[in-house]
């Protein structure tokens, strides 16, 4: 248990569905991240939030919409996804935006998303 | 932009044998380097990190890594592996406010 909880663990959705992924951290961190993990590819950073404000969006398609209502919660809203969006979506948090020094990124267990 | 190369996608090894997982990065400036491990159906867990100082870094579970600036490498080693070390291992380099990951190396330990 890393202190970062993601729900659901598994999700199967059709291309016309709308669903949301949830991430919650109990570590008092002020930065949260969404990563996409696809087979044979490096982890891709999708979004970065610091103090509930989005600070980075790595050219992610608009069918992915993040929301950070407070420093403990992060959502990823999904709509009209494509089969190639099937992947493991990992949430992470850290104390401080820069992942250096004594700062460490703590990851959740991920949500395995399958788009059919 | 930084990049990380993990040359071996899979490394099979017998239990109690030594192992080395290779990682090379591209950078001409100071870097911070990390190794993460991902057990089946789990998120990533930090194994060790290099920030400065001694080039030999010791981490959890008996792993260690050596930072080699001239070869831009940060290879991960363990002198004697266990079945429980079977997992995916990711090398990462920091860039400003994010981590850049390699494609991962699958370590498979056989009895």
Tab-separated table of C-alpha atoms in Angstrom:
chain	number	residue	atom	x	y	z
A	1	UNK	CA	0.000	0.000	0.000
A	2	UNK	CA	1.656	3.207	-1.166
A	3	UNK	CA	-0.947	5.687	0.065
A	4	UNK	CA	-2.283	6.265	-3.450
A	5	UNK	CA	-5.544	4.484	-4.249
A	6	UNK	CA	-7.040	4.140	-7.695
A	7	UNK	CA	-10.533	2.963	-8.572
A	8	UNK	CA	-11.701	1.002	-10.363
A	9	UNK	CA	-8.883	-1.514	-10.801
A	10	UNK	CA	-10.349	-2.757	-14.059
A	11	UNK	CA	-12.696	-1.071	-16.522
A	12	UNK	CA	-14.172	-2.212	-19.805
A	13	UNK	CA	-16.005	0.416	-21.805
A	14	UNK	CA	-17.477	0.860	-25.240
A	15	UNK	CA	-16.358	3.620	-27.541
A	16	UNK	CA	-19.522	5.616	-26.915
A	17	UNK	CA	-19.441	5.339	-23.133
A	18	UNK	CA	-18.470	7.960	-20.595
A	19	UNK	CA	-16.575	6.840	-17.518
A	20	UNK	CA	-14.253	8.302	-14.901
A	21	UNK	CA	-11.107	7.068	-13.200
A	22	UNK	CA	-10.515	8.121	-9.632
A	23	UNK	CA	-7.304	8.619	-7.709
A	24	UNK	CA	-7.003	9.466	-4.044
A	25	UNK	CA	-3.827	10.077	-2.073
A	26	UNK	CA	-3.548	10.024	1.708
A	27	UNK	CA	-0.008	11.358	1.917
A	28	UNK	CA	-0.600	15.097	2.152
A	29	UNK	CA	1.102	15.651	-1.195
A	30	UNK	CA	0.449	18.726	-3.309
A	31	UNK	CA	1.209	17.408	-6.785
A	32	UNK	CA	-0.576	14.664	-8.690
A	33	UNK	CA	-0.023	13.029	-12.052
A	34	UNK	CA	-1.693	10.797	-14.616
A	35	UNK	CA	0.494	8.393	-16.586
A	36	UNK	CA	-0.470	6.008	-19.372
A	37	UNK	CA	1.308	2.662	-19.559
A	38	UNK	CA	0.980	0.789	-22.849
A	39	UNK	CA	2.704	-2.445	-23.761
A	40	UNK	CA	6.226	-2.024	-25.179
A	41	UNK	CA	6.147	1.740	-24.661
A	42	UNK	CA	7.637	4.012	-22.008
A	43	UNK	CA	5.281	5.426	-19.449
A	44	UNK	CA	3.702	8.516	-20.912
A	45	UNK	CA	3.024	11.500	-18.712
A	46	UNK	CA	-0.443	12.818	-19.471
A	47	UNK	CA	-1.251	15.494	-16.921
A	48	UNK	CA	0.388	17.219	-13.978
A	49	UNK	CA	-1.462	19.089	-11.258
A	50	UNK	CA	0.176	21.234	-8.628
A	51	UNK	CA	-1.912	22.778	-5.863
A	52	UNK	CA	-5.020	21.745	-7.805
A	53	UNK	CA	-3.987	23.643	-10.921
A	54	UNK	CA	-3.014	21.934	-14.139
A	55	UNK	CA	0.593	22.751	-14.960
A	56	UNK	CA	1.233	20.391	-17.827
A	57	UNK	CA	-0.772	18.719	-20.540
A	58	UNK	CA	1.351	16.628	-22.856
A	59	UNK	CA	-0.724	16.931	-26.020
A	60	UNK	CA	-3.328	14.532	-24.744
A	61	UNK	CA	-6.482	14.168	-26.877
A	62	UNK	CA	-9.516	16.006	-25.585
A	63	UNK	CA	-11.366	12.721	-25.062
A	64	UNK	CA	-9.329	12.593	-21.829
A	65	UNK	CA	-10.375	15.284	-19.378
A	66	UNK	CA	-8.685	15.589	-15.965
A	67	UNK	CA	-10.166	17.140	-12.870
A	68	UNK	CA	-8.506	17.959	-9.571
A	69	UNK	CA	-11.130	19.220	-7.103
A	70	UNK	CA	-8.691	19.245	-4.177
A	71	UNK	CA	-5.135	18.216	-3.398
A	72	UNK	CA	-6.176	14.694	-2.382
A	73	UNK	CA	-8.283	13.728	-5.385
A	74	UNK	CA	-7.655	13.450	-9.080
A	75	UNK	CA	-10.060	12.247	-11.749
A	76	UNK	CA	-9.678	11.320	-15.381
A	77	UNK	CA	-12.934	11.638	-17.293
A	78	UNK	CA	-13.169	9.496	-20.401
A	79	UNK	CA	-15.520	9.800	-23.364
A	80	UNK	CA	-15.634	8.451	-26.908
A	81	UNK	CA	-12.396	6.553	-26.474
A	82	UNK	CA	-10.687	4.472	-29.127
A	83	UNK	CA	-9.417	0.888	-28.836
A	84	UNK	CA	-5.828	2.172	-28.877
A	85	UNK	CA	-6.569	3.970	-25.609
A	86	UNK	CA	-6.631	0.592	-23.873
A	87	UNK	CA	-3.803	0.666	-21.352
A	88	UNK	CA	-2.930	0.801	-17.672
A	89	UNK	CA	-3.539	4.286	-16.303
A	90	UNK	CA	-1.371	5.134	-13.329
A	91	UNK	CA	-1.847	7.931	-10.873
A	92	UNK	CA	1.061	9.301	-8.847
A	93	UNK	CA	1.597	11.980	-6.252
A	94	UNK	CA	4.560	13.812	-4.794
A	95	UNK	CA	5.307	16.514	-2.280
A	96	UNK	CA	6.474	19.321	-4.479
A	97	UNK	CA	6.295	19.540	-8.221
A	98	UNK	CA	9.891	18.757	-8.970
A	99	UNK	CA	10.723	15.128	-8.555
A	100	UNK	CA	14.216	15.616	-7.234
A	101	UNK	CA	15.931	15.820	-3.896
A	102	UNK	CA	14.037	14.038	-1.201
A	103	UNK	CA	10.862	14.144	-3.218
A	104	UNK	CA	9.626	10.810	-4.426
A	105	UNK	CA	6.699	9.955	-6.661
A	106	UNK	CA	4.291	7.431	-5.145
A	107	UNK	CA	2.212	5.461	-7.602
A	108	UNK	CA	-1.172	3.833	-7.311
A	109	UNK	CA	-1.855	0.314	-8.546
A	110	UNK	CA	-3.406	1.589	-11.727
A	111	UNK	CA	-6.660	1.104	-13.609
A	112	UNK	CA	-6.558	-1.448	-16.417
A	113	UNK	CA	-8.743	0.067	-19.132
A	114	UNK	CA	-10.041	-1.901	-22.080
A	115	UNK	CA	-11.937	-0.083	-24.818
A	116	UNK	CA	-14.109	-2.330	-26.984
B	1	UNK	CA	14.651	16.458	-24.169
B	2	UNK	CA	15.900	13.651	-22.026
B	3	UNK	CA	15.489	10.046	-23.072
B	4	UNK	CA	16.091	6.709	-21.400
B	5	UNK	CA	17.053	3.469	-23.125
B	6	UNK	CA	16.629	0.069	-21.568
B	7	UNK	CA	18.237	-2.260	-24.067
B	8	UNK	CA	16.868	-5.514	-22.703
B	9	UNK	CA	13.129	-5.993	-22.829
B	10	UNK	CA	13.398	-9.327	-21.016
B	11	UNK	CA	16.049	-10.856	-18.772
B	12	UNK	CA	15.593	-14.506	-17.748
B	13	UNK	CA	17.780	-15.720	-14.891
B	14	UNK	CA	17.911	-18.616	-12.447
B	15	UNK	CA	17.363	-18.103	-8.761
B	16	UNK	CA	20.493	-17.117	-6.766
B	17	UNK	CA	22.284	-15.988	-9.920
B	18	UNK	CA	23.512	-12.391	-10.283
B	19	UNK	CA	21.684	-10.020	-12.592
B	20	UNK	CA	22.325	-6.696	-14.284
B	21	UNK	CA	19.601	-4.603	-15.908
B	22	UNK	CA	20.988	-1.981	-18.237
B	23	UNK	CA	19.944	1.642	-18.512
B	24	UNK	CA	21.423	4.447	-20.589
B	25	UNK	CA	20.250	8.030	-20.635
B	26	UNK	CA	20.841	10.977	-22.919
B	27	UNK	CA	21.940	14.133	-21.222
B	28	UNK	CA	24.920	16.416	-21.054
B	29	UNK	CA	23.823	18.123	-17.873
B	30	UNK	CA	23.362	17.038	-14.314
B	31	UNK	CA	20.664	14.452	-13.954
B	32	UNK	CA	18.771	12.628	-11.295
B	33	UNK	CA	18.245	8.942	-11.993
B	34	UNK	CA	15.802	6.431	-10.620
B	35	UNK	CA	14.902	2.769	-10.772
B	36	UNK	CA	11.318	1.722	-10.160
B	37	UNK	CA	9.914	-1.796	-9.864
B	38	UNK	CA	6.430	-2.909	-10.833
B	39	UNK	CA	5.212	-6.225	-9.469
B	40	UNK	CA	2.309	-7.930	-11.251
B	41	UNK	CA	-0.922	-5.989	-10.911
B	42	UNK	CA	0.771	-3.291	-8.881
B	43	UNK	CA	1.837	0.310	-9.357
B	44	UNK	CA	5.439	1.453	-9.495
B	45	UNK	CA	7.604	1.407	-6.377
B	46	UNK	CA	10.878	3.288	-6.008
B	47	UNK	CA	13.882	0.976	-5.718
B	48	UNK	CA	16.641	3.555	-5.531
B	49	UNK	CA	17.694	6.955	-6.787
B	50	UNK	CA	20.867	8.832	-7.634
B	51	UNK	CA	20.910	12.539	-6.856
B	52	UNK	CA	24.575	13.327	-6.205
B	53	UNK	CA	27.571	12.081	-4.266
B	54	UNK	CA	28.667	8.468	-4.321
B	55	UNK	CA	28.166	6.848	-7.694
B	56	UNK	CA	27.155	3.552	-6.113
B	57	UNK	CA	23.616	3.717	-4.830
B	58	UNK	CA	22.051	1.059	-2.651
B	59	UNK	CA	18.317	0.475	-2.692
B	60	UNK	CA	15.729	-1.812	-1.232
B	61	UNK	CA	15.593	-5.592	-1.606
B	62	UNK	CA	19.361	-5.889	-2.073
B	63	UNK	CA	19.513	-3.939	-5.335
B	64	UNK	CA	22.182	-1.398	-6.159
B	65	UNK	CA	22.997	0.776	-9.144
B	66	UNK	CA	26.091	2.554	-10.354
B	67	UNK	CA	26.027	5.971	-11.970
B	68	UNK	CA	28.615	6.241	-14.745
B	69	UNK	CA	28.729	9.736	-16.162
B	70	UNK	CA	31.232	9.009	-18.935
B	71	UNK	CA	29.087	6.171	-20.256
B	72	UNK	CA	25.790	7.880	-19.393
B	73	UNK	CA	24.653	4.676	-17.736
B	74	UNK	CA	22.847	3.708	-14.571
B	75	UNK	CA	22.770	-0.090	-14.534
B	76	UNK	CA	20.891	-1.966	-11.831
B	77	UNK	CA	22.479	-5.003	-10.179
B	78	UNK	CA	21.734	-7.661	-7.631
B	79	UNK	CA	24.298	-10.333	-6.658
B	80	UNK	CA	21.727	-13.058	-5.989
B	81	UNK	CA	18.119	-12.895	-7.160
B	82	UNK	CA	15.034	-14.520	-5.670
B	83	UNK	CA	11.859	-15.752	-7.277
B	84	UNK	CA	10.100	-12.789	-5.681
B	85	UNK	CA	12.234	-10.388	-7.749
B	86	UNK	CA	10.235	-11.348	-10.837
B	87	UNK	CA	8.790	-8.029	-11.981
B	88	UNK	CA	9.086	-5.194	-14.487
B	89	UNK	CA	11.887	-2.735	-13.819
B	90	UNK	CA	11.852	0.842	-15.079
B	91	UNK	CA	14.714	3.261	-15.295
B	92	UNK	CA	13.829	6.955	-15.200
B	93	UNK	CA	15.531	10.328	-15.439
B	94	UNK	CA	14.152	13.562	-14.092
B	95	UNK	CA	13.507	16.504	-16.326
B	96	UNK	CA	12.457	19.668	-14.562
B	97	UNK	CA	9.106	18.662	-13.159
B	98	UNK	CA	8.559	15.182	-14.489
B	99	UNK	CA	10.063	11.756	-14.809
B	100	UNK	CA	11.025	10.328	-18.198
B	101	UNK	CA	10.788	6.550	-18.170
B	102	UNK	CA	12.376	3.807	-20.243
B	103	UNK	CA	10.350	1.027	-21.833
B	104	UNK	CA	11.039	-1.344	-18.959
B	105	UNK	CA	12.850	-4.654	-18.517
B	106	UNK	CA	10.974	-7.759	-17.549
B	107	UNK	CA	13.052	-9.773	-15.051
B	108	UNK	CA	11.941	-13.398	-14.917
B	109	UNK	CA	13.544	-15.501	-12.188
B	110	UNK	CA	13.333	-19.273	-12.597
B	111	UNK	CA	13.776	-21.850	-9.823
